[in-house]
XYZ file of C-alpha atoms in Angstrom:
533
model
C -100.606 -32.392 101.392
C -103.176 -33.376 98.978
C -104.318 -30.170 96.324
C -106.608 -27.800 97.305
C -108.202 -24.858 95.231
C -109.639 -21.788 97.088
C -111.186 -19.430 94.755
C -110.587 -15.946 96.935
C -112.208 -12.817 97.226
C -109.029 -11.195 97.064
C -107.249 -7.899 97.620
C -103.366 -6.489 97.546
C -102.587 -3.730 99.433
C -99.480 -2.115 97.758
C -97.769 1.023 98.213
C -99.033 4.796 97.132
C -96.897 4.492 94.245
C -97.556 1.205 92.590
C -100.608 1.485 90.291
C -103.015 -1.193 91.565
C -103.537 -3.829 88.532
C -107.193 -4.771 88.403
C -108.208 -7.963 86.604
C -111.144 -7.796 84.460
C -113.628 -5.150 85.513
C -115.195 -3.519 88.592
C -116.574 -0.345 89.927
C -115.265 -0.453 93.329
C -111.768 1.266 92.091
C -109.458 2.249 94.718
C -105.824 3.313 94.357
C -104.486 1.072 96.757
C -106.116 -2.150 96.873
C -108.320 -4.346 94.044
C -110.822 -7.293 94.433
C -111.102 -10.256 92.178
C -111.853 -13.755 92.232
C -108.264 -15.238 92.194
C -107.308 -19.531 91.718
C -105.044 -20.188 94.473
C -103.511 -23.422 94.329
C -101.052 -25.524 96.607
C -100.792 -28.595 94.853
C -97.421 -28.506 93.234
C -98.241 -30.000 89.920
C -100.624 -29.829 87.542
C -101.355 -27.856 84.232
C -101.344 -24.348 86.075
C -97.584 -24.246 86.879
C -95.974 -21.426 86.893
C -93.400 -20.048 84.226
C -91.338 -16.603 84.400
C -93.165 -14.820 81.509
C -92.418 -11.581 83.008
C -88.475 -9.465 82.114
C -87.421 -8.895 85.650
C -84.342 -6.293 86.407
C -81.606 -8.085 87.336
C -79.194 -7.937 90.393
C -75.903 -9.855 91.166
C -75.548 -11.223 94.592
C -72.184 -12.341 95.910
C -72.004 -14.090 98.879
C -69.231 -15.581 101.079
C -69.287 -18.739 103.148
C -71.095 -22.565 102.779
C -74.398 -20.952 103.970
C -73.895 -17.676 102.521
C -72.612 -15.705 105.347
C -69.379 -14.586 106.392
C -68.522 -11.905 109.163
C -64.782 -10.956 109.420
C -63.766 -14.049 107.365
C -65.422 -16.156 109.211
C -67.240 -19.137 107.536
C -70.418 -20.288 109.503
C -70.388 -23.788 108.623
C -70.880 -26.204 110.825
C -67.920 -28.199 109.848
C -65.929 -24.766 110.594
C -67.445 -24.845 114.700
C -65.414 -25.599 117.490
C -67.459 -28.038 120.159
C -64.629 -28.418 122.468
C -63.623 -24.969 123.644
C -65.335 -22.709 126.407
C -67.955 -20.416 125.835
C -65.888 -17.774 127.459
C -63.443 -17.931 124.936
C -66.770 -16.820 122.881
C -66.919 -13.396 125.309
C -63.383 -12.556 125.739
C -62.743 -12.514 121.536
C -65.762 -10.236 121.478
C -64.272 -8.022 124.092
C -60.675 -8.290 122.561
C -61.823 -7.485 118.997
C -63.842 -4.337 120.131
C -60.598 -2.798 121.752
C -58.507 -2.506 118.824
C -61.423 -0.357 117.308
C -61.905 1.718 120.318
C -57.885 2.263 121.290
C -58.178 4.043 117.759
C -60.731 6.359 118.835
C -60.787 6.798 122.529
C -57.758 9.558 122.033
C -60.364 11.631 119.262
C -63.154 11.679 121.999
C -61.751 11.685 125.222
C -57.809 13.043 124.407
C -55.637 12.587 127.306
C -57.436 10.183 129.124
C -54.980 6.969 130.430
C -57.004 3.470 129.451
C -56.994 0.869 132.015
C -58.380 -2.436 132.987
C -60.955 -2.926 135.498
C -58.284 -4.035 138.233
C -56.011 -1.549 137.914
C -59.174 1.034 138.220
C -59.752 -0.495 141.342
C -56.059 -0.983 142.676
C -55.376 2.979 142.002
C -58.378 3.991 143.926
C -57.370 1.720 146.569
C -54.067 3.345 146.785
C -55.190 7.168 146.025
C -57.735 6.342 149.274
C -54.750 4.930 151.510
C -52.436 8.179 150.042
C -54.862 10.665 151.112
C -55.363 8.981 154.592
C -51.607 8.934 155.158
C -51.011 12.251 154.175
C -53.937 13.543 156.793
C -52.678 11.985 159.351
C -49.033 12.876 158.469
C -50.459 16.839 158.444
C -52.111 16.155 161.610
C -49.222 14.795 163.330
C -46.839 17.862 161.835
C -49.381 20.510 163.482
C -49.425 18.487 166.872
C -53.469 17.750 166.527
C -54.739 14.438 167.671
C -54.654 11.928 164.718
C -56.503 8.697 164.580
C -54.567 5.589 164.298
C -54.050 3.430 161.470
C -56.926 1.106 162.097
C -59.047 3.903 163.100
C -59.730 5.682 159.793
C -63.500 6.293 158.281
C -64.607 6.749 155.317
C -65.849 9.969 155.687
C -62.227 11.026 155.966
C -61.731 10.110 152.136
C -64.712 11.165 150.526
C -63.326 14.626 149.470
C -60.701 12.306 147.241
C -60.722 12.556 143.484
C -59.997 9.681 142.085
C -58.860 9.951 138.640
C -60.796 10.084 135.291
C -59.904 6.968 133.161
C -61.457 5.250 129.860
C -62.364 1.625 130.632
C -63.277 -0.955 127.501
C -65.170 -3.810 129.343
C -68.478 -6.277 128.580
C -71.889 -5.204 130.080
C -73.347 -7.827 132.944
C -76.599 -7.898 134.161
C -77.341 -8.808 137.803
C -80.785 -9.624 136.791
C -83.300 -10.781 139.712
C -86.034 -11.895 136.866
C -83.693 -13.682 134.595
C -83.971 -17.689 134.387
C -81.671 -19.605 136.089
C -81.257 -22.895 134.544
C -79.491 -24.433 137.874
C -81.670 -23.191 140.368
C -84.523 -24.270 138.503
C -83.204 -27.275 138.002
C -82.589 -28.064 142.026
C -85.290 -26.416 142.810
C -83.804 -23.545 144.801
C -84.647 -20.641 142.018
C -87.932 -18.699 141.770
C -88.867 -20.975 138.958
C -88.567 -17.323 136.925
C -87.809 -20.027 133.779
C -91.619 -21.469 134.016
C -93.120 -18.269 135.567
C -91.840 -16.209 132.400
C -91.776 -18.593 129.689
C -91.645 -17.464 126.023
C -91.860 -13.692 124.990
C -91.562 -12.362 128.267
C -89.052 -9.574 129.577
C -86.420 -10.130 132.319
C -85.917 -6.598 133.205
C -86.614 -4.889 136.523
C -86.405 -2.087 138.311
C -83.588 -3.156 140.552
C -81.285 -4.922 137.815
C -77.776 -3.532 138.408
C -75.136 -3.630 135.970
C -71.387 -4.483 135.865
C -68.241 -4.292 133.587
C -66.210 -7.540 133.154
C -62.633 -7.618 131.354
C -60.214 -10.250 131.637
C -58.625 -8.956 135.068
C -61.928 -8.518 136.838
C -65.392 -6.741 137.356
C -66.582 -3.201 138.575
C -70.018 -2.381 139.811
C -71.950 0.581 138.047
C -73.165 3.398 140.104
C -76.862 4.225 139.260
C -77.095 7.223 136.711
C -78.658 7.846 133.493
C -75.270 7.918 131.515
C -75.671 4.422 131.226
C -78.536 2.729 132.800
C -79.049 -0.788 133.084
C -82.546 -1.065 131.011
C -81.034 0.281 127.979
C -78.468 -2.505 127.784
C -78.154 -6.312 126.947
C -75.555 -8.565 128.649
C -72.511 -8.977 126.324
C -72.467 -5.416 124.931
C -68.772 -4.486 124.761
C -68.636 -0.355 125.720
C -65.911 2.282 126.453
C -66.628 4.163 129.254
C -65.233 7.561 130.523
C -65.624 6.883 134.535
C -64.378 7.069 137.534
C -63.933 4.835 141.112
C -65.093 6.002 144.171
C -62.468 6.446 147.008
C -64.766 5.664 149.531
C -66.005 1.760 147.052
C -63.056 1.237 144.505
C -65.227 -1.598 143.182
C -67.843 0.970 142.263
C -67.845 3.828 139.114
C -69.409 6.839 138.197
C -69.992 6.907 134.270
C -69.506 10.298 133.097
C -69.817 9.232 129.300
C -69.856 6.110 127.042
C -68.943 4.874 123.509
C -70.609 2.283 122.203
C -68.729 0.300 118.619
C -70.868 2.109 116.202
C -69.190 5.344 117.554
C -66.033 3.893 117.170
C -66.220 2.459 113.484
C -67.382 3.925 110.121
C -71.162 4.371 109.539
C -72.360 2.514 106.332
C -70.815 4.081 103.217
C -73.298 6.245 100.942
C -75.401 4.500 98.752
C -74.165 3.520 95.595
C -75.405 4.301 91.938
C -77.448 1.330 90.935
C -77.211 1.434 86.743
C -81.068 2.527 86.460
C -81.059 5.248 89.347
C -81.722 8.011 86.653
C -84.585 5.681 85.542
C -88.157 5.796 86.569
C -88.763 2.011 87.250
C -86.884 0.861 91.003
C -85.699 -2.493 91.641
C -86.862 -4.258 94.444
C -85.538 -6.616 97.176
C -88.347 -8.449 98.879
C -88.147 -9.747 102.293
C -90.563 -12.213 103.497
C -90.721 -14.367 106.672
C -92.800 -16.542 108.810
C -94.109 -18.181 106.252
C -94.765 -21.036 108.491
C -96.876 -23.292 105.559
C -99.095 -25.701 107.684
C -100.169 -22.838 109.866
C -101.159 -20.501 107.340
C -103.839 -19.434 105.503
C -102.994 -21.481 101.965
C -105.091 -18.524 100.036
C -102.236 -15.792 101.258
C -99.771 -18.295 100.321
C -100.970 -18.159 97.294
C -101.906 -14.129 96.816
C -98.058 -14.171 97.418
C -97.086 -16.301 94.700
C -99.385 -14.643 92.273
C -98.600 -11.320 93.009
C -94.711 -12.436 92.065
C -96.019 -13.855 89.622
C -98.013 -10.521 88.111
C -100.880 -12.318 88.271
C -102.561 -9.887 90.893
C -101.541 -6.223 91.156
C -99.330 -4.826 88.752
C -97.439 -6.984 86.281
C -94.993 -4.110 85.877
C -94.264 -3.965 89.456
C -93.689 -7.366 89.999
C -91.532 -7.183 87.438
C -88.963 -4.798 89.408
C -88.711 -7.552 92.006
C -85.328 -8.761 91.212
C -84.899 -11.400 94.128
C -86.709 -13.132 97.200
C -85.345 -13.190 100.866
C -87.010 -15.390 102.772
C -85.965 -15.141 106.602
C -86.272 -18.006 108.135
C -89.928 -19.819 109.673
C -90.879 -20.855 106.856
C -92.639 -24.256 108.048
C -94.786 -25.135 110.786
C -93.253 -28.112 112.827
C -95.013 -29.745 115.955
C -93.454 -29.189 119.395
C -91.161 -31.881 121.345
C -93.546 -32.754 123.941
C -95.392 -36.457 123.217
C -98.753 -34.594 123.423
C -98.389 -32.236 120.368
C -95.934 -34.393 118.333
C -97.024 -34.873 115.152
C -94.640 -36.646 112.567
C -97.191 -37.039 109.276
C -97.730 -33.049 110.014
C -94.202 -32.457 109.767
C -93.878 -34.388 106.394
C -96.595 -32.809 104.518
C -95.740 -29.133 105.877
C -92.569 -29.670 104.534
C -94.017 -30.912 101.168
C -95.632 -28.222 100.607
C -92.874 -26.085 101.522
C -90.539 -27.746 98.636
C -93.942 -27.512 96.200
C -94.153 -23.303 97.130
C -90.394 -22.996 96.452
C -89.874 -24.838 93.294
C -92.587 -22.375 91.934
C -91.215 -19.368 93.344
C -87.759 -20.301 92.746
C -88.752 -20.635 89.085
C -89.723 -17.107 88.794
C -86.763 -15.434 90.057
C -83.907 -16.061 92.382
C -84.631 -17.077 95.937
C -82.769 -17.041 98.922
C -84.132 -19.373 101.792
C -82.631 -18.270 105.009
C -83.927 -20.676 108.123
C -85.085 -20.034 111.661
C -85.678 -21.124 114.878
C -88.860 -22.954 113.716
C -87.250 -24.523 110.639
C -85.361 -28.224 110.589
C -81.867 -27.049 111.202
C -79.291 -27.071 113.680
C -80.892 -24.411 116.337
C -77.025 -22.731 117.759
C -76.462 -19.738 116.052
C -75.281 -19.089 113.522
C -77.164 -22.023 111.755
C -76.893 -23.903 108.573
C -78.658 -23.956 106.033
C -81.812 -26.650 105.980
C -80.294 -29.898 103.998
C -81.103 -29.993 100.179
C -82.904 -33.656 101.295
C -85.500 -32.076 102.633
C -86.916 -30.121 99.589
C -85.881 -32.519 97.034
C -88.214 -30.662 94.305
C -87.315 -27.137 95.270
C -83.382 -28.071 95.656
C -83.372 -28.941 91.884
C -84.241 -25.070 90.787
C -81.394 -23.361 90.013
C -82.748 -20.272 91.151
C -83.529 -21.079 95.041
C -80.102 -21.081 97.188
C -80.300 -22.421 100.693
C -78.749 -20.183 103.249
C -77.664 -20.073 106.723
C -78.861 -17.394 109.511
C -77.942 -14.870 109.540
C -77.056 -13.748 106.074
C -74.522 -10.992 104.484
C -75.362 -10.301 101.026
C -73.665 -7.915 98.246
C -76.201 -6.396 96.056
C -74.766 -5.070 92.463
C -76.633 -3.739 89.463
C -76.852 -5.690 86.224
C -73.960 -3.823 84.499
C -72.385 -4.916 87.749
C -70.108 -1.998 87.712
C -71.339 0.275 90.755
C -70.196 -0.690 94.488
C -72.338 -3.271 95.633
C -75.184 -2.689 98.858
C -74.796 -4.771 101.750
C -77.778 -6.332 102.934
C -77.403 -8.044 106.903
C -79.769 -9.810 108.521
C -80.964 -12.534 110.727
C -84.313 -14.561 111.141
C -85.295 -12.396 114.230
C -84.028 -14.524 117.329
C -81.231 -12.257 118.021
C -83.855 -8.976 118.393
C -86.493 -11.358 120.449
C -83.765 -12.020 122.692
C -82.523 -8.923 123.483
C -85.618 -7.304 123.154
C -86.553 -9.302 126.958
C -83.184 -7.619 128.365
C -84.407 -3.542 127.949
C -87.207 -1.484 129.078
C -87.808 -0.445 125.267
C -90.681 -2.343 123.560
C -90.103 -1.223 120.154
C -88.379 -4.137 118.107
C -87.285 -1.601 115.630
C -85.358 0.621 118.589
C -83.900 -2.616 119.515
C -82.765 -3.587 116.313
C -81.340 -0.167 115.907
C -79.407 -0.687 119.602
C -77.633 -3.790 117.839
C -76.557 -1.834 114.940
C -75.371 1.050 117.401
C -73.774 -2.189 119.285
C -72.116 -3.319 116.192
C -73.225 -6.997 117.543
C -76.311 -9.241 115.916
C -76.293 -10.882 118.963
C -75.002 -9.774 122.137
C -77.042 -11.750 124.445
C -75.449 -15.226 122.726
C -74.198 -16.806 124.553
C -75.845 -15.705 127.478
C -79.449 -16.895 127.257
C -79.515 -17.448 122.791
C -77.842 -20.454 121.973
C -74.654 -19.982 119.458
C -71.439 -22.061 118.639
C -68.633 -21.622 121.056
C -66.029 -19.721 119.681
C -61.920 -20.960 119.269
C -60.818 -17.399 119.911
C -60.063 -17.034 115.750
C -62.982 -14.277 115.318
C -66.525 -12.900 116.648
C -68.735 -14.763 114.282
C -71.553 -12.555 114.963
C -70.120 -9.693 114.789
C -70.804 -6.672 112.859
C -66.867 -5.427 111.093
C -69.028 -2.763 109.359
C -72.288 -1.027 109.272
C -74.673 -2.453 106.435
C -76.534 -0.808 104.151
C -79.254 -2.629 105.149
C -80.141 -4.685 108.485
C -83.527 -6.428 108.561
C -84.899 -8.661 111.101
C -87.188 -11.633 110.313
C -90.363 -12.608 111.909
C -90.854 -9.506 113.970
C -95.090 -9.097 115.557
C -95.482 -6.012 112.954
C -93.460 -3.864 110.106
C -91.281 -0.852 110.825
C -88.507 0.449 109.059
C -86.300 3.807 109.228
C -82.982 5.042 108.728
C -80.221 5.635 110.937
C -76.621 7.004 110.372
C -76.997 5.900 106.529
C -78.335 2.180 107.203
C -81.737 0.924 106.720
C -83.709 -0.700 109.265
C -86.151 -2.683 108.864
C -88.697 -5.163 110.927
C -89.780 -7.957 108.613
C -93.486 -8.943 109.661
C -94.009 -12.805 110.403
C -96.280 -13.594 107.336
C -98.452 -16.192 109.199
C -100.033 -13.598 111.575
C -99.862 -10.096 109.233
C -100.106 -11.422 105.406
C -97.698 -9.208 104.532
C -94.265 -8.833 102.947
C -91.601 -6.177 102.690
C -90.407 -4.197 99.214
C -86.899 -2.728 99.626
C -85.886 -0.314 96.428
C -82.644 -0.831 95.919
C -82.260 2.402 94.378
C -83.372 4.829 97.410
C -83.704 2.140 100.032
C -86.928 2.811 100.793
C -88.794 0.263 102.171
C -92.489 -0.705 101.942
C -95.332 -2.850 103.689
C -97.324 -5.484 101.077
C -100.477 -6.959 102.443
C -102.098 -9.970 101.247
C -105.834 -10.385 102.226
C -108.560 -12.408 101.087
C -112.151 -12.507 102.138
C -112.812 -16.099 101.684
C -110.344 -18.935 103.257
């Protein structure tokens, strides 16, 4: 787009502990925010470039794969996909992957108990209800009392049967009345619950029931709060502790349930970084939704400066050792003919490659794309092509990723165990945030970690590569030290079982980024206002 200045009444809001840098003078001091007439400018050339004047810490990143991600050796890309193989090959490597992990610790937790498949559940209840019938009648006939025929037996005369107590290791499926079916919709015998829903909308309801599905067949769950159906997504591979009912073999009572993150090691404890006896942290900052074309330029450009040390404190932004930006970064018109517009496209995405070349030249960047950006949509996706930010692909410091992302983090001495950092650009929490009662992202995200699954609702109803059978692509093999989620309505963050959580906030509708201290892994909201646009 063609350069425009916006000179902005300006203000940061940064966390308690970073001093608020004020430039010039004022009276109206506050701790936590500033105001100042700031230059903001878009343009991507001129005199006023940008130049890394400031000593920034330092951290090491290693990464694995073409787009930077790798889960269980796994490379994500696209010349590594498999188009010609079944998507249930994609659900059946899931399950099969999970049982190795639970057949370790099914005899710690439930010692004892015999692990079956969901036929043979059935098949033994069958039999243990014909056994007991038998053997009444076979009593009844021994004492001379009238006995009921073979044909003639009720159900009432097995309900005293106890069936017995086994472990069963299956995938969670939803019978879900207000999910979108894309061929009844399509012959126009469905509810039309696609249409009626549409975007951001939840399919659960009241009366969803839920199943467990293994390679030899499926069993109904009985109602009960062990494991109810709005706390789960399809594709969620559990262990269950159950048992059939003589009088419904198909059916089970859940009397407890393991989920992966029971079954596998929490994350590790958090290494030594080599200035953790040191005062100053070293941050990580996350930043999505950037969405240029749809957002206010002059927050665009608070964001740059405050990178930059130009606004706030210099010696903050000098701490910030890298840039993760997850994914939405451009606005892009919609398919329909209506809204299509190509020129749009082109000069959002110019100005895209003219924000990144700057940023990138201040300190490493890692560009992660989304479901808005110009890349293959299936999960998980490449990386956006290096043709399309010709300017910002020429910085050595910007490296285009894929989505989602597995990074090592390692101090500058590069001798302490490195911090995982996982995370996706949000479609994988939006997703399975429509499949659950629960309408906090950040519980959600936390279910996927407790899952051990980015995305168990792919392929379901979010789009992803088939899978050969060779691995679970978007699987989790180990609890992260940290697990963020891109482009999420607001910020939340906390910790569970030694991992930190955290909500990235979509930029375009809260002006605000995410600090993540690599020393403590603490993690903090950054607001970018201004008060003239």
């Amino acid at each position: 787009p063609a350069a425009r200045l916006f000179m902005a009444m300006a203000s940061v809001s940064l966390p308690p502990y970073l001093p608020a840098y004020v430039l010039g003078s004022g009276d109206s001091a506050n701790s936590n925010s500033r105001e100042k007439d700031v230059l903001v400018s878009l343009d991507g050339g001129g005199d006023d470039e940008y130049t890394p004047l400031l000593k920034r810490a330092c951290l090491h990143i290693n990464q694995s794969g073409d787009s930077g991600v790798r889960f269980g050796g796994a490379s994500t890309s696209v010349a590594a996909r498999q188009f010609t193989v079944q998507y249930s090959s994609t659900l059946y490597t899931r399950l099969h992957k999970a049982k190795a992990k639970f057949e370790s610790a099914i005899p710690k937790k439930w010692p004892g108990v015999p692990v079956k498949e969901t036929l043979a559940v059935s098949s033994d209840a069958t039999a243990a209800q014909l056994a007991a019938v038998d053997a009444m009648h076979q009593a009844e006939e021994a004492a001379g009392t009238q006995s009921a025929t073979q044909g003639d037996r009720k159900d009432d005369e097995v309900t005293e049967v106890e069936t017995e107590q086994v472990v069963v290791i299956a995938l969670v499926a939803k019978d879900m009345r207000l999910r979108p079916n894309a061929v009844d919709d399509a012959v126009g015998g469905g509810a039309g619950a696609t249409k009626l829903l549409g975007a951001g909308k939840k399919f659960v309801h009241d009366e969803d029931g839920l199943f467990l599905d293994d390679d030899t067949g499926r069993l109904r769950v009985a109602e009960g709060d062990v494991l109810p159906a709005s706390k789960l997504t399809n594709g969620v591979v559990v262990a269950v502790l159950c048992r059939a009912r003589a009088t419904a073999p198909d059916v089970v009572d859940v009397e407890d349930v393991m989920f992966l993150g029971d079954a596998t090691p929490a994350a590790p404890p958090r290494p030594m970084m080599a200035d953790d006896t040191k005062d100053a942290p070293t941050y990580v900052m996350l930043v999505s939704g950037l969405s240029l074309g749809q957002t206010n330029p002059a927050h665009i450009g608070l964001l740059l400066d405050f990178v930059a040390g130009s606004v706030g404190d210099a010696a903050a932004a000098s701490r910030i050792a890298r840039v993760i930006i997850a994914g939405n970064s451009v606005a892009t018109s919609k398919d329909d003919e209506t809204s299509a517009n190509p020129d749009s496209d082109v000069a959002n995405l110019a100005a895209l490659d003219a924000f990144l070349a700057r940023l990138a030249a201040l300190l490493p960047v890692d560009l992660m794309v989304g479901a808005e950006d110009p890349a293959p949509y299936a999960l998980p996706q490449a990386p956006v092509h290096a043709c399309l930010l010709p300017a910002a692909s020429a910085v050595p410091g910007l490296n285009r990723l894929g989505n989602p992302i597995s990074l090592e983090v390692a101090s500058d001495d590069d001798t302490s165990t490195p911090i995982t950092i996982l995370g996706h650009a949000g479609q994988c929490v939006d997703d399975a945030w429509r499949y659950l009662a629960e309408d906090d992202r950040l519980e959600v995200l936390a279910s996927t970690l407790r899952w051990r699954h980015l995305a168990p609702t792919a392929p379901d109803t979010l789009v992803c590569h088939p899978n050969d059978g060779s691995d679970d692509v978007l699987g989790m093999e180990a609890a992260p030290h940290v697990l963020f989620a891109g482009n999420q309505p607001t910020f939340a963050t906390r910790e569970e079982a030694g991992t930190r959580l955290v909500c990235v906030p979509a930029f375009a509708s809260t002006s605000s980024a995410v600090l993540v201290d690599m020393r403590t892994l603490e993690a903090h909201e950054v607001r970018f206002q201004s008060h003239y646009s």
